[in-house]
Amino acid sequence: MNTAKQELEDAKKADEEKTVLQAQLDAVKKEKQDLETKLKETEKEKQELQTKLTQAEQEKNKALEDAKQQAEQENTNLQTQLDAVKKEKQELQTKLAQVEEKDKQIEEINAKVEELEKKLAAKNTEVQKLQKENKELEAQKQPTEQPKPGKAPMYAAAVGVGLAAGLVAFIALEYTAKLEMLVTVGIAAASALAVGGITYFALKPSTQVSETQEPQNAVKGCCKA
């Protein structure tokens, strides 16, 4: 009896232990399932984070590439502008040198003009003196005899006036019309010749002899012979 009772108690105890163990096993299985579920969720979150990280890395690389290209484009534009500024500076320096050269030429021409004006004034004084002497000689000669003044002073005066006028025309054409040098010189020379010719004929006194005086001179010559 005792043995059977003991066996029943042992069996009951074993069943209780089995029940406890089964409950523990079920709890462990449930915990395992929960952990597996959490692991899957964590893995999913990890994949999502990895995807976001990849996208962020791609966006970062794209932004860096765009910024690099934009910086290179801006650098190219700045270099182009710098080259244009350097070229403009060089052109301005060249123009400045040309202006300085023109100023130097103007100073030289002004000096020549001043010198020619002095010579022209001297020639005018000489012409006035010669005209005065011619008038005195005409007063001393016979009324019917026309004076024959020398041609050298008149030529000198005409040349002086012509040169001055030609030089003035040269300067005016050079710095206003901007003609070529050869054309300018040609016009200046023509102006000088024209003014010189006009001046010569204006200063040239009459050398005609009266019609009555010529036969008398011819008769006097025959008689003297």
Coordinates of N, CA and C in Angstrom, one line a residue:
M1 N 0.8 -1.2 0.0 CA 0.0 0.0 0.0 C 0.8 1.2 0.0
N2 N 1.8 1.2 0.9 CA 2.7 2.4 0.9 C 3.5 2.6 -0.4
T3 N 3.8 1.5 -1.0 CA 4.6 1.6 -2.2 C 3.7 2.2 -3.3
A4 N 2.5 1.7 -3.4 CA 1.6 2.2 -4.4 C 1.3 3.7 -4.2
K5 N 1.1 4.0 -2.9 CA 0.8 5.4 -2.6 C 2.0 6.3 -2.9
Q6 N 3.2 5.7 -2.6 CA 4.4 6.5 -2.9 C 4.5 6.7 -4.4
E7 N 4.2 5.7 -5.1 CA 4.3 5.8 -6.6 C 3.3 6.8 -7.1
L8 N 2.1 6.8 -6.5 CA 1.1 7.8 -7.0 C 1.6 9.2 -6.6
E9 N 2.1 9.4 -5.5 CA 2.6 10.7 -5.1 C 3.8 11.1 -6.0
D10 N 4.6 10.1 -6.3 CA 5.8 10.5 -7.2 C 5.3 10.8 -8.6
A11 N 4.2 10.1 -9.0 CA 3.7 10.3 -10.3 C 3.0 11.7 -10.4
K12 N 2.3 12.0 -9.3 CA 1.6 13.3 -9.2 C 2.7 14.4 -9.2
K13 N 3.7 14.1 -8.4 CA 4.7 15.1 -8.3 C 5.4 15.3 -9.6
A14 N 5.6 14.2 -10.3 CA 6.2 14.3 -11.7 C 5.4 15.0 -12.6
D15 N 4.0 14.8 -12.5 CA 3.1 15.5 -13.4 C 3.2 17.0 -13.1
E16 N 3.3 17.3 -11.8 CA 3.3 18.8 -11.5 C 4.6 19.4 -12.0
E17 N 5.7 18.6 -11.8 CA 7.0 19.1 -12.3 C 6.9 19.3 -13.8
K18 N 6.3 18.3 -14.5 CA 6.2 18.3 -15.9 C 5.4 19.5 -16.3
T19 N 4.3 19.8 -15.6 CA 3.4 20.9 -15.9 C 4.2 22.2 -15.7
V20 N 5.0 22.3 -14.6 CA 5.9 23.5 -14.4 C 6.9 23.6 -15.5
L21 N 7.5 22.5 -15.8 CA 8.5 22.6 -16.9 C 7.9 22.9 -18.3
Q22 N 6.7 22.4 -18.5 CA 6.0 22.7 -19.7 C 5.7 24.2 -19.8
A23 N 5.2 24.7 -18.6 CA 4.9 26.1 -18.6 C 6.2 27.0 -18.8
Q24 N 7.2 26.5 -18.2 CA 8.5 27.2 -18.4 C 8.9 27.1 -19.9
L25 N 8.8 25.9 -20.4 CA 9.1 25.7 -21.8 C 8.3 26.6 -22.7
D26 N 7.0 26.7 -22.4 CA 6.1 27.5 -23.2 C 6.5 29.0 -23.1
A27 N 6.9 29.4 -21.8 CA 7.3 30.8 -21.6 C 8.6 31.1 -22.4
V28 N 9.5 30.0 -22.4 CA 10.7 30.2 -23.1 C 10.5 30.3 -24.6
K29 N 9.6 29.5 -25.1 CA 9.2 29.5 -26.5 C 8.6 30.9 -26.9
K30 N 7.7 31.3 -26.0 CA 7.1 32.6 -26.3 C 8.1 33.7 -26.3
E31 N 9.0 33.7 -25.3 CA 10.1 34.7 -25.2 C 10.9 34.6 -26.5
K32 N 11.2 33.4 -26.9 CA 12.0 33.2 -28.1 C 11.3 33.8 -29.3
Q33 N 10.0 33.5 -29.4 CA 9.2 34.1 -30.5 C 9.2 35.6 -30.5
D34 N 9.0 36.1 -29.2 CA 9.1 37.6 -29.1 C 10.4 38.1 -29.5
L35 N 11.5 37.4 -29.1 CA 12.8 37.9 -29.5 C 13.0 37.8 -31.0
E36 N 12.5 36.7 -31.6 CA 12.7 36.6 -33.0 C 11.9 37.7 -33.7
T37 N 10.7 38.0 -33.2 CA 9.9 39.1 -33.8 C 10.6 40.4 -33.7
K38 N 11.2 40.7 -32.5 CA 11.9 41.9 -32.3 C 13.2 41.9 -33.1
L39 N 13.8 40.7 -33.3 CA 15.0 40.7 -34.2 C 14.6 41.0 -35.6
K40 N 13.5 40.5 -36.0 CA 13.0 40.8 -37.4 C 12.7 42.3 -37.5
E41 N 12.0 42.8 -36.5 CA 11.7 44.2 -36.6 C 13.0 45.1 -36.6
T42 N 14.0 44.6 -35.7 CA 15.2 45.3 -35.6 C 16.0 45.2 -37.0
E43 N 15.9 44.0 -37.6 CA 16.6 43.9 -38.9 C 15.9 44.7 -39.9
K44 N 14.6 44.8 -39.9 CA 13.9 45.7 -40.8 C 14.2 47.1 -40.6
E45 N 14.3 47.5 -39.3 CA 14.7 48.9 -39.0 C 16.1 49.2 -39.5
K46 N 16.9 48.1 -39.3 CA 18.3 48.3 -39.7 C 18.4 48.5 -41.3
Q47 N 17.6 47.7 -42.0 CA 17.6 47.8 -43.4 C 17.1 49.2 -43.8
E48 N 16.0 49.6 -43.2 CA 15.5 50.9 -43.5 C 16.5 52.0 -43.2
L49 N 17.2 51.9 -42.0 CA 18.2 52.9 -41.7 C 19.4 52.8 -42.7
Q50 N 19.7 51.6 -43.2 CA 20.8 51.4 -44.2 C 20.3 52.1 -45.5
T51 N 19.1 51.9 -45.8 CA 18.5 52.5 -47.1 C 18.6 54.0 -47.0
K52 N 18.1 54.5 -45.8 CA 18.2 56.0 -45.6 C 19.6 56.5 -45.6
L53 N 20.5 55.7 -45.0 CA 21.9 56.1 -45.0 C 22.5 56.1 -46.4
T54 N 22.1 55.1 -47.2 CA 22.6 55.1 -48.6 C 22.1 56.3 -49.3
Q55 N 20.8 56.6 -49.2 CA 20.2 57.7 -49.8 C 20.8 59.0 -49.4
A56 N 21.1 59.1 -48.1 CA 21.7 60.3 -47.6 C 23.1 60.5 -48.1
E57 N 23.8 59.3 -48.2 CA 25.2 59.4 -48.8 C 25.1 59.8 -50.3
Q58 N 24.2 59.3 -51.0 CA 24.0 59.6 -52.4 C 23.7 61.1 -52.6
E59 N 22.7 61.6 -51.7 CA 22.4 63.0 -51.8 C 23.6 63.9 -51.4
K60 N 24.3 63.4 -50.4 CA 25.5 64.1 -50.0 C 26.5 64.2 -51.2
N61 N 26.8 63.0 -51.8 CA 27.7 63.0 -52.9 C 27.3 63.9 -54.1
K62 N 25.9 63.8 -54.3 CA 25.4 64.6 -55.4 C 25.5 66.1 -55.1
A63 N 25.2 66.5 -53.9 CA 25.4 67.9 -53.5 C 26.8 68.3 -53.6
L64 N 27.7 67.5 -53.1 CA 29.2 67.8 -53.3 C 29.6 67.9 -54.7
E65 N 29.1 67.0 -55.6 CA 29.4 67.1 -57.0 C 28.9 68.4 -57.6
D66 N 27.6 68.7 -57.3 CA 27.0 69.9 -57.8 C 27.7 71.1 -57.3
A67 N 28.1 71.1 -56.1 CA 28.8 72.3 -55.5 C 30.2 72.4 -56.2
K68 N 30.8 71.2 -56.5 CA 32.1 71.2 -57.1 C 32.0 71.8 -58.5
Q69 N 31.0 71.3 -59.3 CA 30.8 71.8 -60.6 C 30.4 73.3 -60.7
Q70 N 29.6 73.7 -59.7 CA 29.3 75.1 -59.6 C 30.5 76.0 -59.3
A71 N 31.3 75.5 -58.4 CA 32.5 76.2 -58.0 C 33.5 76.3 -59.2
E72 N 33.6 75.2 -60.0 CA 34.4 75.2 -61.2 C 33.9 76.1 -62.2
Q73 N 32.6 76.2 -62.4 CA 32.0 77.1 -63.4 C 32.2 78.5 -62.9
E74 N 32.0 78.8 -61.6 CA 32.3 80.2 -61.1 C 33.7 80.5 -61.3
N75 N 34.6 79.5 -61.1 CA 36.0 79.8 -61.2 C 36.4 80.1 -62.7
T76 N 35.7 79.3 -63.6 CA 35.9 79.6 -65.0 C 35.4 81.0 -65.4
N77 N 34.2 81.3 -64.9 CA 33.7 82.7 -65.2 C 34.6 83.8 -64.6
L78 N 35.1 83.6 -63.4 CA 36.0 84.6 -62.8 C 37.3 84.7 -63.6
Q79 N 37.8 83.5 -64.1 CA 39.0 83.6 -64.9 C 38.8 84.3 -66.2
T80 N 37.6 84.0 -66.8 CA 37.3 84.7 -68.0 C 37.2 86.2 -67.8
Q81 N 36.5 86.6 -66.7 CA 36.4 88.1 -66.4 C 37.8 88.6 -66.1
L82 N 38.6 87.9 -65.4 CA 40.0 88.4 -65.1 C 40.8 88.6 -66.4
D83 N 40.7 87.6 -67.3 CA 41.4 87.7 -68.6 C 40.9 88.9 -69.3
A84 N 39.5 89.2 -69.3 CA 39.0 90.3 -70.0 C 39.5 91.6 -69.4
V85 N 39.6 91.6 -68.0 CA 40.1 92.8 -67.3 C 41.5 93.1 -67.7
K86 N 42.3 92.0 -67.7 CA 43.7 92.1 -68.1 C 43.9 92.7 -69.5
K87 N 43.1 92.1 -70.4 CA 43.1 92.6 -71.8 C 42.7 94.0 -71.9
E88 N 41.7 94.4 -71.2 CA 41.2 95.8 -71.2 C 42.3 96.7 -70.6
K89 N 42.9 96.2 -69.5 CA 44.0 97.0 -68.9 C 45.2 97.2 -69.9
Q90 N 45.5 96.1 -70.6 CA 46.6 96.2 -71.6 C 46.2 97.2 -72.7
E91 N 45.0 97.1 -73.2 CA 44.5 98.1 -74.2 C 44.6 99.5 -73.7
L92 N 44.1 99.7 -72.5 CA 44.2 101.1 -71.9 C 45.6 101.6 -71.8
Q93 N 46.5 100.7 -71.4 CA 47.9 101.1 -71.3 C 48.5 101.4 -72.6
T94 N 48.1 100.6 -73.7 CA 48.5 100.9 -75.0 C 48.0 102.3 -75.5
K95 N 46.7 102.5 -75.2 CA 46.1 103.8 -75.6 C 46.7 104.9 -74.8
L96 N 47.0 104.7 -73.5 CA 47.7 105.7 -72.8 C 49.0 106.1 -73.3
A97 N 49.8 105.0 -73.7 CA 51.1 105.3 -74.3 C 50.9 106.0 -75.6
Q98 N 49.9 105.7 -76.4 CA 49.6 106.4 -77.7 C 49.3 107.9 -77.4
V99 N 48.5 108.1 -76.4 CA 48.1 109.5 -76.0 C 49.3 110.2 -75.6
E100 N 50.2 109.6 -74.8 CA 51.4 110.3 -74.3 C 52.3 110.6 -75.5
E101 N 52.3 109.7 -76.5 CA 53.1 109.9 -77.7 C 52.5 111.1 -78.5
K102 N 51.2 111.1 -78.6 CA 50.5 112.2 -79.3 C 50.8 113.5 -78.6
D103 N 50.7 113.5 -77.3 CA 51.0 114.7 -76.5 C 52.4 115.2 -76.8
K104 N 53.3 114.3 -76.9 CA 54.7 114.6 -77.2 C 54.8 115.2 -78.6
Q105 N 54.1 114.6 -79.5 CA 54.1 115.1 -80.9 C 53.5 116.5 -81.0
I106 N 52.4 116.7 -80.2 CA 51.7 118.0 -80.2 C 52.7 119.0 -79.6
E107 N 53.4 118.7 -78.5 CA 54.4 119.6 -78.0 C 55.4 120.0 -79.0
E108 N 55.9 119.0 -79.7 CA 56.9 119.3 -80.8 C 56.4 120.1 -81.9
I109 N 55.1 119.8 -82.3 CA 54.5 120.6 -83.3 C 54.2 122.0 -82.9
N110 N 53.8 122.2 -81.6 CA 53.6 123.5 -81.1 C 54.8 124.3 -81.0
A111 N 55.9 123.6 -80.7 CA 57.2 124.3 -80.7 C 57.6 124.8 -82.1
K112 N 57.3 123.9 -83.1 CA 57.6 124.2 -84.5 C 56.7 125.4 -84.9
V113 N 55.5 125.3 -84.5 CA 54.5 126.4 -84.9 C 55.0 127.7 -84.3
E114 N 55.4 127.7 -83.1 CA 55.9 128.9 -82.4 C 57.1 129.4 -83.1
E115 N 58.0 128.5 -83.5 CA 59.2 128.9 -84.2 C 58.9 129.5 -85.6
L116 N 57.9 128.9 -86.3 CA 57.5 129.4 -87.6 C 56.8 130.7 -87.5
E117 N 56.0 130.9 -86.4 CA 55.3 132.1 -86.2 C 56.3 133.3 -86.0
K118 N 57.4 132.9 -85.2 CA 58.5 133.9 -85.0 C 59.1 134.3 -86.4
K119 N 59.4 133.2 -87.2 CA 60.0 133.5 -88.5 C 59.0 134.3 -89.4
L120 N 57.7 133.9 -89.3 CA 56.8 134.6 -90.1 C 56.7 136.1 -89.7
A121 N 56.7 136.4 -88.4 CA 56.7 137.7 -87.9 C 57.9 138.5 -88.4
A122 N 59.1 137.8 -88.4 CA 60.3 138.4 -88.9 C 60.2 138.7 -90.4
K123 N 59.6 137.7 -91.1 CA 59.4 137.9 -92.6 C 58.4 139.1 -92.8
N124 N 57.4 139.1 -92.1 CA 56.4 140.2 -92.2 C 57.1 141.6 -92.0
T125 N 57.9 141.6 -91.0 CA 58.7 142.9 -90.7 C 59.6 143.2 -91.8
E126 N 60.2 142.2 -92.4 CA 61.1 142.4 -93.5 C 60.4 142.9 -94.7
V127 N 59.2 142.2 -94.9 CA 58.3 142.6 -96.1 C 57.9 144.1 -95.9
Q128 N 57.5 144.4 -94.7 CA 57.0 145.8 -94.5 C 58.2 146.8 -94.8
K129 N 59.4 146.4 -94.3 CA 60.6 147.2 -94.5 C 60.8 147.4 -96.0
L130 N 60.8 146.2 -96.8 CA 61.0 146.3 -98.2 C 60.0 147.1 -98.9
Q131 N 58.7 147.0 -98.5 CA 57.7 147.8 -99.1 C 57.9 149.2 -98.9
K132 N 58.3 149.6 -97.7 CA 58.6 151.0 -97.4 C 59.8 151.5 -98.3
E133 N 60.8 150.6 -98.4 CA 62.0 151.0 -99.3 C 61.5 151.2 -100.7
N134 N 60.6 150.3 -101.2 CA 60.1 150.3 -102.5 C 59.3 151.6 -102.8
K135 N 58.5 152.0 -101.8 CA 57.8 153.2 -101.9 C 58.7 154.4 -102.0
E136 N 59.8 154.4 -101.2 CA 60.7 155.5 -101.3 C 61.4 155.6 -102.6
L137 N 61.8 154.4 -103.2 CA 62.4 154.3 -104.5 C 61.5 154.8 -105.6
E138 N 60.2 154.4 -105.4 CA 59.2 154.8 -106.4 C 59.0 156.3 -106.4
A139 N 59.1 156.9 -105.2 CA 59.0 158.4 -105.1 C 60.1 159.1 -105.7
Q140 N 61.3 158.5 -105.7 CA 62.5 159.1 -106.2 C 62.6 159.0 -107.8
K141 N 62.0 157.9 -108.3 CA 62.1 157.7 -109.8 C 61.1 158.6 -110.5
Q142 N 61.2 158.6 -111.8 CA 60.3 159.4 -112.7 C 58.9 158.9 -112.5
P143 N 57.9 159.8 -112.7 CA 56.5 159.4 -112.5 C 56.1 158.3 -113.5
T144 N 56.6 158.4 -114.7 CA 56.1 157.4 -115.7 C 56.8 156.1 -115.6
E145 N 57.9 156.0 -114.8 CA 58.7 154.7 -114.8 C 58.1 153.9 -113.6
Q146 N 57.8 152.6 -113.9 CA 57.3 151.7 -112.9 C 58.4 151.1 -112.2
P147 N 58.3 150.8 -110.9 CA 59.4 150.2 -110.1 C 59.5 148.7 -110.4
K148 N 60.7 148.2 -110.3 CA 61.0 146.8 -110.5 C 61.7 146.2 -109.2
P149 N 61.0 146.0 -108.2 CA 61.7 145.5 -107.0 C 62.2 144.1 -107.2
G150 N 63.1 143.7 -106.3 CA 63.7 142.4 -106.4 C 62.7 141.3 -106.0
K151 N 62.8 140.2 -106.6 CA 61.9 139.1 -106.3 C 62.2 138.2 -105.1
A152 N 63.4 138.2 -104.7 CA 63.9 137.4 -103.6 C 63.1 137.6 -102.3
P153 N 62.9 138.9 -101.9 CA 62.2 139.1 -100.6 C 60.7 138.7 -100.7
M154 N 60.1 138.9 -101.9 CA 58.7 138.5 -102.1 C 58.6 137.0 -102.0
Y155 N 59.6 136.3 -102.7 CA 59.6 134.8 -102.6 C 59.7 134.4 -101.1
A156 N 60.6 135.0 -100.4 CA 60.8 134.6 -99.0 C 59.6 134.8 -98.2
A157 N 58.9 136.0 -98.4 CA 57.7 136.3 -97.6 C 56.6 135.3 -98.0
A158 N 56.5 135.0 -99.3 CA 55.5 134.0 -99.7 C 55.7 132.7 -99.1
V159 N 57.0 132.2 -99.2 CA 57.3 130.9 -98.6 C 57.0 130.8 -97.1
G160 N 57.4 131.9 -96.4 CA 57.2 131.9 -95.0 C 55.7 131.8 -94.6
V161 N 54.9 132.7 -95.3 CA 53.4 132.6 -95.1 C 52.9 131.3 -95.5
G162 N 53.3 130.7 -96.6 CA 52.8 129.4 -97.1 C 53.2 128.3 -96.1
L163 N 54.4 128.3 -95.6 CA 54.8 127.3 -94.6 C 53.9 127.4 -93.4
A164 N 53.7 128.6 -92.9 CA 52.9 128.7 -91.6 C 51.5 128.2 -91.9
A165 N 50.9 128.7 -93.0 CA 49.5 128.3 -93.3 C 49.4 126.8 -93.5
G166 N 50.4 126.2 -94.2 CA 50.4 124.7 -94.4 C 50.5 124.0 -93.1
L167 N 51.4 124.5 -92.2 CA 51.5 123.8 -90.9 C 50.2 123.9 -90.1
V168 N 49.6 125.0 -90.2 CA 48.3 125.1 -89.5 C 47.3 124.2 -90.0
A169 N 47.2 124.0 -91.4 CA 46.3 123.1 -92.0 C 46.6 121.7 -91.6
F170 N 47.9 121.4 -91.6 CA 48.4 120.0 -91.2 C 47.9 119.7 -89.8
I171 N 48.1 120.6 -88.9 CA 47.7 120.3 -87.5 C 46.2 120.1 -87.4
A172 N 45.4 121.0 -88.0 CA 44.0 120.9 -88.0 C 43.5 119.6 -88.5
L173 N 44.0 119.2 -89.7 CA 43.6 117.9 -90.3 C 44.1 116.7 -89.5
E174 N 45.2 116.8 -88.9 CA 45.8 115.6 -88.2 C 45.0 115.3 -86.9
Y175 N 44.5 116.3 -86.2 CA 43.8 116.1 -85.0 C 42.3 116.3 -85.0
T176 N 41.8 116.6 -86.1 CA 40.3 116.7 -86.2 C 39.8 115.6 -87.2
A177 N 40.2 115.6 -88.4 CA 39.7 114.7 -89.4 C 40.3 113.3 -89.3
K178 N 41.5 113.2 -88.6 CA 42.2 111.9 -88.4 C 42.5 111.2 -89.8
L179 N 43.0 112.0 -90.7 CA 43.4 111.5 -92.0 C 44.7 110.7 -91.9
E180 N 45.0 109.9 -93.0 CA 46.2 109.2 -93.0 C 47.4 110.3 -93.2
M181 N 48.6 109.9 -92.8 CA 49.7 110.8 -92.7 C 50.0 111.3 -94.1
L182 N 50.0 110.4 -95.1 CA 50.4 110.9 -96.5 C 49.4 111.8 -97.0
V183 N 48.1 111.5 -96.8 CA 47.0 112.4 -97.3 C 47.1 113.8 -96.6
T184 N 47.4 113.7 -95.3 CA 47.5 115.0 -94.5 C 48.6 115.8 -95.0
V185 N 49.8 115.2 -95.2 CA 51.0 115.9 -95.7 C 50.7 116.5 -97.1
G186 N 50.0 115.7 -97.9 CA 49.7 116.2 -99.3 C 48.8 117.5 -99.2
I187 N 47.8 117.4 -98.4 CA 46.9 118.5 -98.2 C 47.6 119.7 -97.6
A188 N 48.5 119.5 -96.7 CA 49.2 120.6 -96.1 C 50.1 121.2 -97.1
A189 N 50.8 120.4 -98.0 CA 51.7 120.9 -99.0 C 50.9 121.8 -100.0
A190 N 49.7 121.2 -100.4 CA 48.9 122.0 -101.3 C 48.4 123.3 -100.7
S191 N 48.1 123.2 -99.4 CA 47.7 124.5 -98.8 C 48.8 125.5 -98.8
A192 N 50.0 125.0 -98.5 CA 51.2 125.9 -98.4 C 51.4 126.5 -99.8
L193 N 51.3 125.7 -100.9 CA 51.6 126.2 -102.2 C 50.5 127.2 -102.6
A194 N 49.2 126.9 -102.2 CA 48.2 127.8 -102.6 C 48.3 129.2 -101.9
V195 N 48.5 129.1 -100.6 CA 48.7 130.4 -99.8 C 49.9 131.1 -100.2
G196 N 51.0 130.3 -100.5 CA 52.2 131.0 -101.0 C 52.0 131.7 -102.3
G197 N 51.3 131.0 -103.2 CA 51.1 131.7 -104.5 C 50.2 132.9 -104.4
I198 N 49.2 132.8 -103.5 CA 48.3 134.0 -103.3 C 49.1 135.1 -102.7
T199 N 49.9 134.8 -101.7 CA 50.7 135.8 -101.1 C 51.7 136.5 -102.1
Y200 N 52.3 135.6 -102.9 CA 53.3 136.2 -103.9 C 52.6 137.2 -104.8
F201 N 51.5 136.8 -105.4 CA 50.8 137.7 -106.3 C 50.2 138.9 -105.6
A202 N 49.9 138.7 -104.3 CA 49.4 139.9 -103.6 C 50.5 140.9 -103.3
L203 N 51.7 140.4 -103.1 CA 52.8 141.3 -102.8 C 53.6 141.8 -104.1
K204 N 53.3 141.1 -105.2 CA 54.1 141.4 -106.4 C 53.6 142.8 -106.9
P205 N 54.4 143.8 -107.0 CA 54.0 145.1 -107.6 C 53.9 145.1 -109.1
S206 N 53.3 146.0 -109.6 CA 53.1 146.1 -111.1 C 54.5 146.5 -111.7
T207 N 54.8 145.7 -112.7 CA 56.1 145.9 -113.4 C 55.9 146.4 -114.9
Q208 N 54.6 146.7 -115.2 CA 54.3 147.1 -116.5 C 54.9 148.5 -116.7
V209 N 55.3 148.7 -117.9 CA 55.8 150.0 -118.4 C 54.7 150.7 -119.3
S210 N 54.5 151.9 -119.1 CA 53.5 152.6 -119.9 C 53.8 152.5 -121.4
E211 N 52.7 152.5 -122.2 CA 52.9 152.4 -123.6 C 53.7 153.5 -124.2
T212 N 53.6 154.7 -123.6 CA 54.3 155.8 -124.2 C 55.8 155.8 -123.8
Q213 N 56.1 155.2 -122.6 CA 57.5 155.1 -122.1 C 58.3 154.2 -122.9
E214 N 57.7 153.0 -123.3 CA 58.5 152.0 -124.0 C 59.1 152.5 -125.3
P215 N 58.3 153.2 -126.2 CA 59.0 153.8 -127.4 C 60.1 154.8 -127.1
Q216 N 59.8 155.6 -126.0 CA 60.9 156.6 -125.7 C 62.1 155.9 -125.2
N217 N 62.0 154.8 -124.4 CA 63.2 154.1 -124.0 C 63.9 153.5 -125.2
A218 N 63.1 153.0 -126.2 CA 63.7 152.4 -127.4 C 64.5 153.5 -128.2
V219 N 63.9 154.7 -128.3 CA 64.5 155.7 -129.1 C 65.8 156.2 -128.4
K220 N 65.7 156.3 -127.0 CA 66.9 156.7 -126.3 C 68.0 155.7 -126.5
G221 N 67.6 154.4 -126.6 CA 68.7 153.4 -126.7 C 69.3 153.5 -128.1
C222 N 68.5 153.8 -129.1 CA 69.1 153.9 -130.5 C 70.0 155.1 -130.6
C223 N 69.6 156.2 -129.9 CA 70.4 157.4 -130.0 C 71.7 157.2 -129.3
K224 N 71.7 156.5 -128.2 CA 72.9 156.2 -127.4 C 73.8 155.3 -128.2
A225 N 73.3 154.4 -129.0 CA 74.1 153.5 -129.8 C 74.7 154.3 -130.9

